[in-house]
Coordinates of C-alpha atoms in Angstrom, one line a residue:
L1 CA 0.0 0.0 0.0
M2 CA 1.4 3.4 -0.9
F3 CA 0.2 7.0 -1.1
S4 CA 0.0 8.7 -4.4
Q5 CA -1.5 12.1 -5.2
S6 CA -4.2 11.1 -7.6
N7 CA -5.0 14.6 -8.7
A8 CA -2.5 15.4 -11.4
H9 CA -3.0 19.1 -11.3
I10 CA -2.5 19.3 -7.5
C11 CA 0.5 16.9 -7.8
Q12 CA 2.1 19.2 -10.3
R13 CA 1.5 22.3 -8.1
M14 CA 2.9 20.5 -5.1
L15 CA 6.1 19.6 -7.0
E16 CA 6.4 23.1 -8.3
W17 CA 6.0 24.6 -4.8
V18 CA 8.5 22.3 -3.1
S19 CA 11.0 22.7 -6.0
L20 CA 10.8 26.5 -5.6
Q21 CA 11.4 26.1 -1.9
C22 CA 14.5 24.1 -2.6
E23 CA 15.8 26.6 -5.1
S24 CA 15.4 29.5 -2.8
S25 CA 16.6 28.2 0.5
I26 CA 18.9 25.1 0.2
P27 CA 22.5 25.2 -0.9
A28 CA 23.1 23.2 -4.1
S29 CA 25.6 21.0 -2.4
G30 CA 23.2 20.0 0.3
D31 CA 21.9 16.4 0.7
L32 CA 18.3 15.2 1.1
L33 CA 16.9 12.5 3.4
E34 CA 13.4 11.5 2.4
L35 CA 11.4 9.3 4.6
Y36 CA 8.7 7.1 3.1
C37 CA 9.6 8.0 -0.5
G38 CA 7.0 5.7 -2.1
N39 CA 7.4 5.5 -5.8
G40 CA 9.7 8.5 -6.0
N41 CA 7.1 11.1 -6.9
F42 CA 9.0 13.8 -5.0
T43 CA 12.4 12.0 -4.8
L44 CA 13.2 12.0 -8.5
P45 CA 12.3 15.6 -9.4
L46 CA 13.9 17.0 -6.3
S47 CA 17.1 15.1 -6.8
A48 CA 18.3 17.8 -9.2
H49 CA 18.5 20.2 -6.2
F50 CA 20.8 18.1 -4.1
G51 CA 24.2 16.5 -4.1
K52 CA 23.0 13.2 -2.8
V53 CA 19.6 11.8 -1.8
L54 CA 18.8 9.0 0.5
A55 CA 15.2 7.9 0.0
T56 CA 13.8 5.4 2.5
E57 CA 10.6 3.3 2.3
L58 CA 9.2 0.5 4.4
V59 CA 7.2 -1.2 1.6
R60 CA 9.3 -3.2 -0.9
G61 CA 7.7 -2.5 -4.3
P62 CA 7.5 1.3 -4.8
P63 CA 11.2 2.1 -4.3
E64 CA 12.0 -0.6 -6.9
Y65 CA 9.9 1.2 -9.4
A66 CA 11.5 4.5 -8.4
K67 CA 15.0 3.1 -8.9
E68 CA 14.0 1.8 -12.3
C69 CA 12.7 5.3 -13.2
A70 CA 15.8 6.9 -11.9
D71 CA 18.0 4.6 -14.0
W72 CA 15.9 5.3 -17.1
M73 CA 16.1 9.1 -16.5
G74 CA 19.9 8.9 -15.8
I75 CA 19.5 10.1 -12.2
D76 CA 22.5 8.7 -10.3
N77 CA 22.5 10.7 -7.0
V78 CA 19.6 8.9 -5.4
Y79 CA 20.1 5.9 -3.1
F80 CA 17.0 3.9 -2.0
A81 CA 16.9 1.9 1.2
R82 CA 14.2 -0.3 2.7
L83 CA 14.1 1.2 6.2
S84 CA 11.5 2.5 8.7
S85 CA 11.9 6.0 10.1
Q86 CA 13.0 4.4 13.4
E87 CA 15.7 2.3 11.6
T88 CA 16.8 5.4 9.7
A89 CA 17.1 7.5 12.9
Q90 CA 19.1 4.7 14.6
A91 CA 21.5 4.4 11.6
L92 CA 22.0 8.1 11.5
A93 CA 22.7 8.3 15.2
K94 CA 25.7 5.9 14.9

């Protein structure tokens, strides 16, 4: 089970807004940690604004699709991991 914004117009507006926020307030060399990335709906478009992206998801299938899309699009700065938010926090605390 995964969330997906089913309203294409709203989804496009959300992506435009968050992209604008990235452009105006985040250094280009910064990194992104995205928890529960799903199918990469935000991950892949936003990857252009960051040096590296770690995208985590608990469900197995969606990140596999996102990785396939990233490969197809030539996006090579995104790393997908099957982790819960708790597991991610524990790994980062080490």
